[in-house]
Coordinates of C-alpha atoms in Angstrom, one line a residue:
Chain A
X1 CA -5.2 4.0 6.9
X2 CA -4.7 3.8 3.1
X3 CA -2.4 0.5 3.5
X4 CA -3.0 -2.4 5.0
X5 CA -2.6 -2.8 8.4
X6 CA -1.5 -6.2 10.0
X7 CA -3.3 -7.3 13.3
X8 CA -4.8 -3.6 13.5
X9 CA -8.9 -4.4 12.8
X10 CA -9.0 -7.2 16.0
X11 CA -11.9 -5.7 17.7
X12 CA -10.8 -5.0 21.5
X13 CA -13.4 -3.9 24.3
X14 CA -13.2 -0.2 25.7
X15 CA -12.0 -1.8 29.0
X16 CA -8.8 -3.4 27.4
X17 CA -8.2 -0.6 25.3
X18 CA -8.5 1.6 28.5
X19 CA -6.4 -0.2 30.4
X20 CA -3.5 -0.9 27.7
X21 CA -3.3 3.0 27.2
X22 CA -4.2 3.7 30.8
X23 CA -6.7 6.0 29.9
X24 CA -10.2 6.4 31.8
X25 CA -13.6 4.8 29.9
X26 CA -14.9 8.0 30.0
X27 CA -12.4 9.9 27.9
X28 CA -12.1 7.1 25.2
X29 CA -16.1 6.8 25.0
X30 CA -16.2 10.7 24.4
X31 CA -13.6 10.7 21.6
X32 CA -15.6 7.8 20.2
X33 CA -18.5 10.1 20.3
X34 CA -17.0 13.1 18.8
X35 CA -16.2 10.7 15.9
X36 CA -12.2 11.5 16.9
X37 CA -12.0 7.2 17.3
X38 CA -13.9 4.9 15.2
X39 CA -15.5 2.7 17.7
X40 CA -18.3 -0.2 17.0
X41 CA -20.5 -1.9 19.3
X42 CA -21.2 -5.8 19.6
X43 CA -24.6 -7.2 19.5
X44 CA -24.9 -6.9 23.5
X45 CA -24.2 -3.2 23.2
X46 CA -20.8 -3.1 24.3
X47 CA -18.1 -1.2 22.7
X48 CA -15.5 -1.9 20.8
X49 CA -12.5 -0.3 19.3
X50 CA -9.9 -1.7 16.6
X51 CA -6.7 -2.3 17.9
X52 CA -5.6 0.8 15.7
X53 CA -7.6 3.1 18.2
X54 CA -4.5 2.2 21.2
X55 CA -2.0 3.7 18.8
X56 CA -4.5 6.6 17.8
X57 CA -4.7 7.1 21.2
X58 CA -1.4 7.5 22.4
X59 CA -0.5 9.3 19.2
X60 CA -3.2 12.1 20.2
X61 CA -2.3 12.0 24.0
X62 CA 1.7 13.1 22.6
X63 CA 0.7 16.0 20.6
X64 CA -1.7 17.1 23.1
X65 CA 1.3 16.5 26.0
X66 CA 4.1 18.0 23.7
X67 CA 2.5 20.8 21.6
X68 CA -0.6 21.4 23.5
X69 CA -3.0 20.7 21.0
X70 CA -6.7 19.6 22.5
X71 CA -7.9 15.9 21.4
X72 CA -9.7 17.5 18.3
X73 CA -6.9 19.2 17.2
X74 CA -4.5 15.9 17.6
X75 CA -7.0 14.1 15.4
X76 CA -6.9 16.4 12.6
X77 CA -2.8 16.5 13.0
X78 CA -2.9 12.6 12.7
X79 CA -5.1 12.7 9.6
X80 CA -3.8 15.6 7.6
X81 CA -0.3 13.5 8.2
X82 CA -1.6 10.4 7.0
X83 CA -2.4 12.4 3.7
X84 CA 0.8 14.3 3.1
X85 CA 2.5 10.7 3.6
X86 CA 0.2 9.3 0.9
X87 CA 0.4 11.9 -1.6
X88 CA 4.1 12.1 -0.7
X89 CA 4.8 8.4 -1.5
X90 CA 2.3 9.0 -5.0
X91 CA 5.1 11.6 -5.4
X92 CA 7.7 9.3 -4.9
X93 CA 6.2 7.3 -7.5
X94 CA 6.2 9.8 -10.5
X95 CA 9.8 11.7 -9.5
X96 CA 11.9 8.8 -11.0
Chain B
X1 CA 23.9 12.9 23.4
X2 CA 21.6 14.9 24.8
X3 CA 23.8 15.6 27.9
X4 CA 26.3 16.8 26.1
X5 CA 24.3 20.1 24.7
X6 CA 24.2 23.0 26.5
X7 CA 20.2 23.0 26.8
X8 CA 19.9 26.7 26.7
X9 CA 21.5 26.6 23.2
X10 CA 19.1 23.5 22.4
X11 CA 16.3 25.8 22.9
X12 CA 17.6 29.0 21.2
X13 CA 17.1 31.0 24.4
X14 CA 19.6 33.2 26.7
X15 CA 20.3 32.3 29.8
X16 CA 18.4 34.6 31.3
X17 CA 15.4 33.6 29.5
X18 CA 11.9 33.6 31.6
X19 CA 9.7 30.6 32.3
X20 CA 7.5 31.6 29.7
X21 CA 10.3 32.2 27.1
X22 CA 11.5 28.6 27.9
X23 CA 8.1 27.4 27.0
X24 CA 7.5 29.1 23.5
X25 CA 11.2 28.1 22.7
X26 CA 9.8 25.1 23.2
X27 CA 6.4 25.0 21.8
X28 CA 7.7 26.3 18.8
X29 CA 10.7 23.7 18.0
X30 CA 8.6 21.0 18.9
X31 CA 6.2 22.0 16.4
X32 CA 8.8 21.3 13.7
X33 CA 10.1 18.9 15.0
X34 CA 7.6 16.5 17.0
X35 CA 8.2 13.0 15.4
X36 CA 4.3 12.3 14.8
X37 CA 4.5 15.6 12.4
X38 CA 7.6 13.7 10.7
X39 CA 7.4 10.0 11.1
X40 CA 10.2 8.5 9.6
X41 CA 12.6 11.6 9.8
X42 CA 15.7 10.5 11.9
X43 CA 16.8 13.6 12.5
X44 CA 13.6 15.4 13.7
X45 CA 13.6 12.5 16.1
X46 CA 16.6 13.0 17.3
X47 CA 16.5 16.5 17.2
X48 CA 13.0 16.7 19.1
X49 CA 14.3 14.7 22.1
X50 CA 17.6 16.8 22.7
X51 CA 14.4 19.4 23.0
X52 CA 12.1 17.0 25.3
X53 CA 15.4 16.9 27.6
X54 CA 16.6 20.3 27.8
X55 CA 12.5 21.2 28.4
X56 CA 12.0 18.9 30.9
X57 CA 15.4 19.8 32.9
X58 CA 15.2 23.7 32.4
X59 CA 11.1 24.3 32.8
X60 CA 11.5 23.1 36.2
X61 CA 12.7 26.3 38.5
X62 CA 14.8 23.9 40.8
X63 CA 15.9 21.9 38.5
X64 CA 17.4 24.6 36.4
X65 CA 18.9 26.5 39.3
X66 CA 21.1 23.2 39.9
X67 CA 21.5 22.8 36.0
X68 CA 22.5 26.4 36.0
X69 CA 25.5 25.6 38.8
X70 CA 26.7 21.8 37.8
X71 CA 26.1 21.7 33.8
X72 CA 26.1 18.7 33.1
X73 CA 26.6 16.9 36.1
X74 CA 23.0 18.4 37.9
X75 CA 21.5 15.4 38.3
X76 CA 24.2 13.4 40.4
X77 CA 23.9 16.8 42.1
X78 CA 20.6 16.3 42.9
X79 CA 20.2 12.6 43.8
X80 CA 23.4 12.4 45.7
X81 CA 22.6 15.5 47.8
X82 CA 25.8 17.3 47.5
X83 CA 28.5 18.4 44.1
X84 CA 29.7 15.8 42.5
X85 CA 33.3 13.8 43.9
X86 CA 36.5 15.2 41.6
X87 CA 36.7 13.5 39.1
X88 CA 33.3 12.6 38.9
X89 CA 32.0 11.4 35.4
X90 CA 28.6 11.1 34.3
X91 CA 27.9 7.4 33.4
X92 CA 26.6 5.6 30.4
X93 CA 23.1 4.8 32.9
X94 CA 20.1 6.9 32.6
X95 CA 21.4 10.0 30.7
X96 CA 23.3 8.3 27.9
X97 CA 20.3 6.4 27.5
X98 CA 17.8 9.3 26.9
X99 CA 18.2 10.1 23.1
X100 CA 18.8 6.5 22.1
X101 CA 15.4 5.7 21.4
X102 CA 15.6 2.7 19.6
X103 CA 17.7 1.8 16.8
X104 CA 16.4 -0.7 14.2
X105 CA 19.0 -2.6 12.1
X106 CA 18.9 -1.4 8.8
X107 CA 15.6 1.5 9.3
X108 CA 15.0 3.6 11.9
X109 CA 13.5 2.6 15.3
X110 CA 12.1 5.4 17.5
X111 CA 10.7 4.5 20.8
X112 CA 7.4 5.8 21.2
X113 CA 6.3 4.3 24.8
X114 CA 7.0 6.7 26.7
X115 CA 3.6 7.4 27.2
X116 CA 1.2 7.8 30.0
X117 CA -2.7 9.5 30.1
X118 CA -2.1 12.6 32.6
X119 CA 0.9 11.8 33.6
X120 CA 1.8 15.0 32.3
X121 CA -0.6 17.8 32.1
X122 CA -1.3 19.5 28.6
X123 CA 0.9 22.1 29.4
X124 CA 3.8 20.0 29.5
X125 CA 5.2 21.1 32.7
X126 CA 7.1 17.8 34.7
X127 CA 8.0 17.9 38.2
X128 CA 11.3 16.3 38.2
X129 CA 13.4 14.2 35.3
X130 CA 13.6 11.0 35.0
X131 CA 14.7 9.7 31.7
X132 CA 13.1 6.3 31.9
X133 CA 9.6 8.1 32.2
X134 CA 10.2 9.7 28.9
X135 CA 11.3 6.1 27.3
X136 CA 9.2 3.4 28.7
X137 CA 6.3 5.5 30.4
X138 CA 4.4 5.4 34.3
X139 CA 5.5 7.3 36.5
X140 CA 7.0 5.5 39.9
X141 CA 3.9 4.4 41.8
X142 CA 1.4 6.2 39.7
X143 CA 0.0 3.5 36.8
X144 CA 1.0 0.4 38.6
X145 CA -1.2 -1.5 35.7
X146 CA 1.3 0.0 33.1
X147 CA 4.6 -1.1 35.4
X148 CA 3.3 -4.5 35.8
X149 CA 2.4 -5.4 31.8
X150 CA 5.7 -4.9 29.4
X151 CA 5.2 -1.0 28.0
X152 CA 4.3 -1.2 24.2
X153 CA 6.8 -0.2 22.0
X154 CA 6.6 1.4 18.6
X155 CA 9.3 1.6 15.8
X156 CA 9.9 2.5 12.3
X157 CA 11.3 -0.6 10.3
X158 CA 12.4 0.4 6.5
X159 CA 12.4 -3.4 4.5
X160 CA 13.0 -4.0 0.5
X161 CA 9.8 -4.3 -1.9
X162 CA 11.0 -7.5 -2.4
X163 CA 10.9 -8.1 1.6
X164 CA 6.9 -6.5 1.4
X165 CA 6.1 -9.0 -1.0
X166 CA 7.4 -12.4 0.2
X167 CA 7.8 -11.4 4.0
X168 CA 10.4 -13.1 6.0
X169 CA 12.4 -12.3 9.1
X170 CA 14.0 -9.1 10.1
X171 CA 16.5 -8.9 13.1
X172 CA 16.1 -5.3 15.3
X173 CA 17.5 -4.0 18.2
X174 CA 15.2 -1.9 20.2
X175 CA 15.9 0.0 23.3
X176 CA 14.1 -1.7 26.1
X177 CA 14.0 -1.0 29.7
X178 CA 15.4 -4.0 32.0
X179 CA 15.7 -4.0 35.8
X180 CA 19.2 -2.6 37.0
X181 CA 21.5 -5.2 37.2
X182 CA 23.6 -3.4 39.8
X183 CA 21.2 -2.2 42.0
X184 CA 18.3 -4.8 41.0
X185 CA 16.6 -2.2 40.7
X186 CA 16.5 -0.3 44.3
X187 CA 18.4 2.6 42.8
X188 CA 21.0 2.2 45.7
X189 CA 24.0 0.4 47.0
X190 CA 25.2 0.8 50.3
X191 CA 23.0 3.8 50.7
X192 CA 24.6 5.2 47.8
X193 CA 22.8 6.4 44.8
X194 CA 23.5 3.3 42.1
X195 CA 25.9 4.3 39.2
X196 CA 24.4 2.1 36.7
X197 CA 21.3 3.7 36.7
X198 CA 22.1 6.6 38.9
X199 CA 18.9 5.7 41.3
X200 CA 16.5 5.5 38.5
X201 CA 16.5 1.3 39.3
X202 CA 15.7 0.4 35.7
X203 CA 18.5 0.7 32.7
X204 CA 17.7 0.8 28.9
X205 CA 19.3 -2.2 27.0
X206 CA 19.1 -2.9 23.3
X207 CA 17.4 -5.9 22.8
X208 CA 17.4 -8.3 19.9
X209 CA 14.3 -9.0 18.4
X210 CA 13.4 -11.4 15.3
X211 CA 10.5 -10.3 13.8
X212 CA 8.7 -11.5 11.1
X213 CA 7.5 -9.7 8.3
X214 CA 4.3 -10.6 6.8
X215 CA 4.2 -11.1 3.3
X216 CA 2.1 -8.4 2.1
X217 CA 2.6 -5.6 4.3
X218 CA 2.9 -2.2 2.2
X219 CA 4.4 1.3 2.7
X220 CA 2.7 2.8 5.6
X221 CA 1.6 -0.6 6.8
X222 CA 1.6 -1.2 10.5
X223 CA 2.2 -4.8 11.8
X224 CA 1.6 -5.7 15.4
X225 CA 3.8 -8.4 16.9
X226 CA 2.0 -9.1 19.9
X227 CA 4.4 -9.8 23.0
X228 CA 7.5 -8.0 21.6
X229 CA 7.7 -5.3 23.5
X230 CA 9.2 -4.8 26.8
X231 CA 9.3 -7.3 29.0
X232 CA 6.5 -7.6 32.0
X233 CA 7.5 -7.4 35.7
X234 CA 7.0 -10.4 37.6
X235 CA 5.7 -13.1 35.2
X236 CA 3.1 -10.3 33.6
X237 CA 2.8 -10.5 29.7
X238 CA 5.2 -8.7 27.7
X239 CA 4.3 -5.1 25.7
X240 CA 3.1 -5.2 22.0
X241 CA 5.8 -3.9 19.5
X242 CA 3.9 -1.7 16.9
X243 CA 5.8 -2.1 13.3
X244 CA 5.6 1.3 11.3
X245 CA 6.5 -0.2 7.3
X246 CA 8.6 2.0 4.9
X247 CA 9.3 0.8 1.8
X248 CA 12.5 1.9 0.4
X249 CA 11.9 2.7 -3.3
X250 CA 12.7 0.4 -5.5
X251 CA 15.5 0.6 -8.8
X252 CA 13.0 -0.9 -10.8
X253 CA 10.2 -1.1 -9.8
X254 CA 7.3 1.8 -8.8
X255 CA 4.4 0.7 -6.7
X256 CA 0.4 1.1 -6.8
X257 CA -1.0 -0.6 -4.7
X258 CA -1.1 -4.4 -5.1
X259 CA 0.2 -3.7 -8.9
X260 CA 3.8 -2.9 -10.0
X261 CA 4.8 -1.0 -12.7
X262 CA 8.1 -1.5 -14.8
X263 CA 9.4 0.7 -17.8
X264 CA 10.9 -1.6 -21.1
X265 CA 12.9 -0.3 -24.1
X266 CA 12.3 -1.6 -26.8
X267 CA 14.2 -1.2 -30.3
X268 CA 12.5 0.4 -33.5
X269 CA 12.3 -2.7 -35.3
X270 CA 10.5 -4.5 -32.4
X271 CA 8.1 -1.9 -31.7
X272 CA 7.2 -2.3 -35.3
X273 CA 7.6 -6.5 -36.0
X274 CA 6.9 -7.4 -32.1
X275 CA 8.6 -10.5 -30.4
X276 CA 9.3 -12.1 -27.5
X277 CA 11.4 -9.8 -24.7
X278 CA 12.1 -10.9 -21.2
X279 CA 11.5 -8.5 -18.6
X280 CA 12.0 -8.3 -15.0
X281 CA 9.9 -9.4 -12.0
X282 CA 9.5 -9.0 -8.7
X283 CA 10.7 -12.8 -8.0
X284 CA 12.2 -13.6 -11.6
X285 CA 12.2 -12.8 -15.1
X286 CA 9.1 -13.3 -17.7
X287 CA 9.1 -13.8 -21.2
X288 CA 6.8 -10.6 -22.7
X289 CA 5.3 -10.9 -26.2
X290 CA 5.6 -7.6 -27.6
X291 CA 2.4 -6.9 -30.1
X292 CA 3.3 -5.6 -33.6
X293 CA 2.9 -2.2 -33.7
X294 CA 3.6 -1.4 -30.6
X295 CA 4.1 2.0 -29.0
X296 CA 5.7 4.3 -26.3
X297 CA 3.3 4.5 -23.1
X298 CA 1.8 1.5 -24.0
X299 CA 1.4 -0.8 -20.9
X300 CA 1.1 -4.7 -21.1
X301 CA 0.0 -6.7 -18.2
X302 CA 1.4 -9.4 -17.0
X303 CA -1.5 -10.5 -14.7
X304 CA -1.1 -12.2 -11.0
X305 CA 2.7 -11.0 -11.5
X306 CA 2.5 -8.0 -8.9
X307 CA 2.8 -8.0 -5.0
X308 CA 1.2 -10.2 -3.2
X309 CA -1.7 -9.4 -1.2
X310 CA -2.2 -9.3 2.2
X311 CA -5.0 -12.3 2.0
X312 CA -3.8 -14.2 -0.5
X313 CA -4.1 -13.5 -4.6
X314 CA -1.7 -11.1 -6.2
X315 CA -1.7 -7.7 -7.8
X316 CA -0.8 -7.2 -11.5
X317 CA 2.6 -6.0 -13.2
X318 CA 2.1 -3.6 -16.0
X319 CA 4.9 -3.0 -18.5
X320 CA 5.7 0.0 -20.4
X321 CA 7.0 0.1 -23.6
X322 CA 9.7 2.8 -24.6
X323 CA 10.9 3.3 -27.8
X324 CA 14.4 4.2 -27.7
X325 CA 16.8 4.7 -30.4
X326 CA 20.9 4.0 -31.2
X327 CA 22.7 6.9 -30.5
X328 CA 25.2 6.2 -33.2
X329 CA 25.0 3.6 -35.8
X330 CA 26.8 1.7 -38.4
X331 CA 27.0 2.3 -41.8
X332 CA 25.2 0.1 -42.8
X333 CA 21.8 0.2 -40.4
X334 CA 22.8 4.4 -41.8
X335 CA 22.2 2.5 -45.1
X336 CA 19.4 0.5 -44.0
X337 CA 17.5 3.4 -42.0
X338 CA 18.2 5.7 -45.5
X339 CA 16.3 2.9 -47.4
X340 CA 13.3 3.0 -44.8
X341 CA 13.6 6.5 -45.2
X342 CA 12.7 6.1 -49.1
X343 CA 10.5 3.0 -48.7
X344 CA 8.4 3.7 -46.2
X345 CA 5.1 5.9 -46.5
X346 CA 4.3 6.1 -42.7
X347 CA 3.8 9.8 -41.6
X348 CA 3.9 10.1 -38.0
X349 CA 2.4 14.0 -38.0
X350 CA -0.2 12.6 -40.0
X351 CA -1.8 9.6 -38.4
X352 CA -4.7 8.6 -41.1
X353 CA -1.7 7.4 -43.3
X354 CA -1.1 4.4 -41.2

């Protein structure tokens, strides 16, 4: 995210995330993996995603519901719209 | 409302279409119009969900075969196991409900939580309709953890510059699923299908929620307000509400970052003999000194006057200065500038002169 999120970095484990998006460990630990969430781990080797990933996550699981895109293809969607919006607000900026 | 469009015309597709037709109607609409390819666009939301309805009512063969008989009135069809009573009219329950989404006061609320992993397969195919899966997500008896915490809700909340910088509370009303009054949620009475909710057991109600607005937060911000989502089941915590920011542009005022950026006239004779202006801020007025000698494009800061930041400390305003001229003048300031005119040795193609 360019802008500041509010309440979006709180570190949560992969079990709450899982179970606030009902999705299994196993999925959310192989997005992590394939770089697709950004995920940490703590000092005991757990890990940990921001609060961030549970939107992420439901935001990938619509595309890939409504427009059949795989969880790779999601990701990219969700970042190349991030960047439109940005240059799109820098636009905003200079049009007056 | 969604139940008011024919869904074949929704799609773009004849009636006779095939399955797979359906699908690539589909496929290819929602590709324009999916609201994570245009977040903050009203009208693909509201466009994409009129799609998500017809879809989910015609790509289902049995469903479409009664939607192909009734029209409109298929589901009361279907649920009360026989054509509809004369005079039959479809309720404001489930299907008036479908394309609300959720309406913010004063920016646009879209209700995202309609959202469950594998409750629907990648190819989008849904046994059935049921309009409060599509709002507030689980499926009856499938994701019991999801039923029993309050579904997390995410909406789109436009707010003022001013509003980003000082925070401060925001009234919205959000579509949020409540238990049935009639049927308390049974879906029945007297072993009738309920017409509240027509057997769904849950309605959506618009619910008023203060929120409040950090100061800080910038365009494309998102703010969690933890607990304001829908409301958990049987003493279980409430959802999280996820805040999308939009900053509406401002008259004045264009944003970088932390820093705002504000454009001054100036007269001639100021530019050139400098003096005290005031110019506008975000949360008053300033008094500016203007350098002699100044010029068009130059910026001034005025530092610690832009937004403030999320953690405290404040960006900078920068000011530039335009030079702008009287259209018409007097006679004498005509007098006055025709004196320059002859005084003055300053040749602005030839900058070494001054």
């Amino acid at each position: 995210m360019t802008a500041d999120d509010f309440d979006m970095d709180e570190s949560l484990t992969l079990e709450v995330i899982c179970s606030t998006v009902g999705a299994r460990e196993s999925l959310v630990l192989r997005l992590a993996q394939q770089g697709l969430l950004e995920a940490t781990a703590d000092e005991t080797g757990q890990t940990l995603l921001p609060q961030r990933a549970v939107v992420e996550l439901r935001r990938m699981q619509r595309l890939r519901r409504d427009l059949g895109v795989n969880f790779t293809g999601a990701a990219i969607i969700i970042d190349l719209v991030r960047r439109i919006e940005a240059l799109n607000r820098e636009l905003a900026n200079y049009r007056d | 409302m969604a139940s008011k469009k024919d869904f074949y015309q929704v799609l773009g597709v004849q009636r006779s279409a095939s399955a797979d037709e359906i699908k690539t109607a589909y496929r290819k609409l929602a590709r324009k119009f999916h609201p994570d390819l245009n977040p903050g666009d009203k009208a693909a939301e509201t466009r994409f969900k009129e799609l998500q309805h017809a879809y989910d009512v015609l790509s289902d063969a049995e469903n479409r075969k009664l939607y192909d008989q009734y029209g409109d009135d298929w589901q009361a069809v279907k649920q009360g196991g026989g054509p509809p009573p004369p005079g039959w009219q479809p309720g404001r329950g489930a299907g008036a409900g479908a394309s609300a989404g959720a309406g913010a006061r004063g920016g646009q609320g879209f209700d995202f939580s309609g959202f469950d992993f594998g409750s629907r397969g990648p190819e989008g195919s849904t046994p059935g309709f049921d309009i409060f899966e599509e709002l507030f997500g689980g499926r009856t008896g499938r994701n019991t953890r999801r039923r029993a915490r309050g579904a997390d809700a995410e909406a789109q909340l436009e707010i003022s510059l001013e509003e980003a910088h000082a925070g401060g509370r925001r009234s919205l009303q959000m579509q949020v699923a409540e238990v049935c009054p009639t049927c308390h949620g049974t879906g029945t009475v007297n072993e009738n299908v309920c017409p509240t909710c027509h057997g769904a057991g849950q309605v959506a109600q618009l619910k008023t929620l203060e929120v409040n607005i950090p100061a800080g937060v910038r365009d494309g911000s998102t703010v969690r307000l933890a607990g304001q989502g829908g409301a958990g089941s049987e003493g279980q915590p409430a959802g999280d509400l996820y805040l999308h920011i939009r900053l509406r542009p401002h008259p004045v005022f264009t944003v970088h970052g932390d820093d705002l950026e504000v454009e001054l006239p100036i007269a001639p004779w100021e530019a050139v003999l400098g003096g005290k202006v005031d110019v506008q801020k975000i949360d008053g007025k300033a008094a500016l000194t203007i350098p002699q000698g100044a010029q068009t494009g130059q910026r001034l800061r005025l530092r610690g006057q832009g937004l403030n930041k999320r953690k405290g400390g404040r960006g900078d305003e920068y000011v530039r200065l335009k030079i702008v001229v009287p259209k018409k003048v007097s006679a004498e300031e005509q007098r006055l500038y025709e004196d320059l005119r002859k005084t003055s040795q300053f040749d602005p193609r030839n900058s070494n002169r001054h």
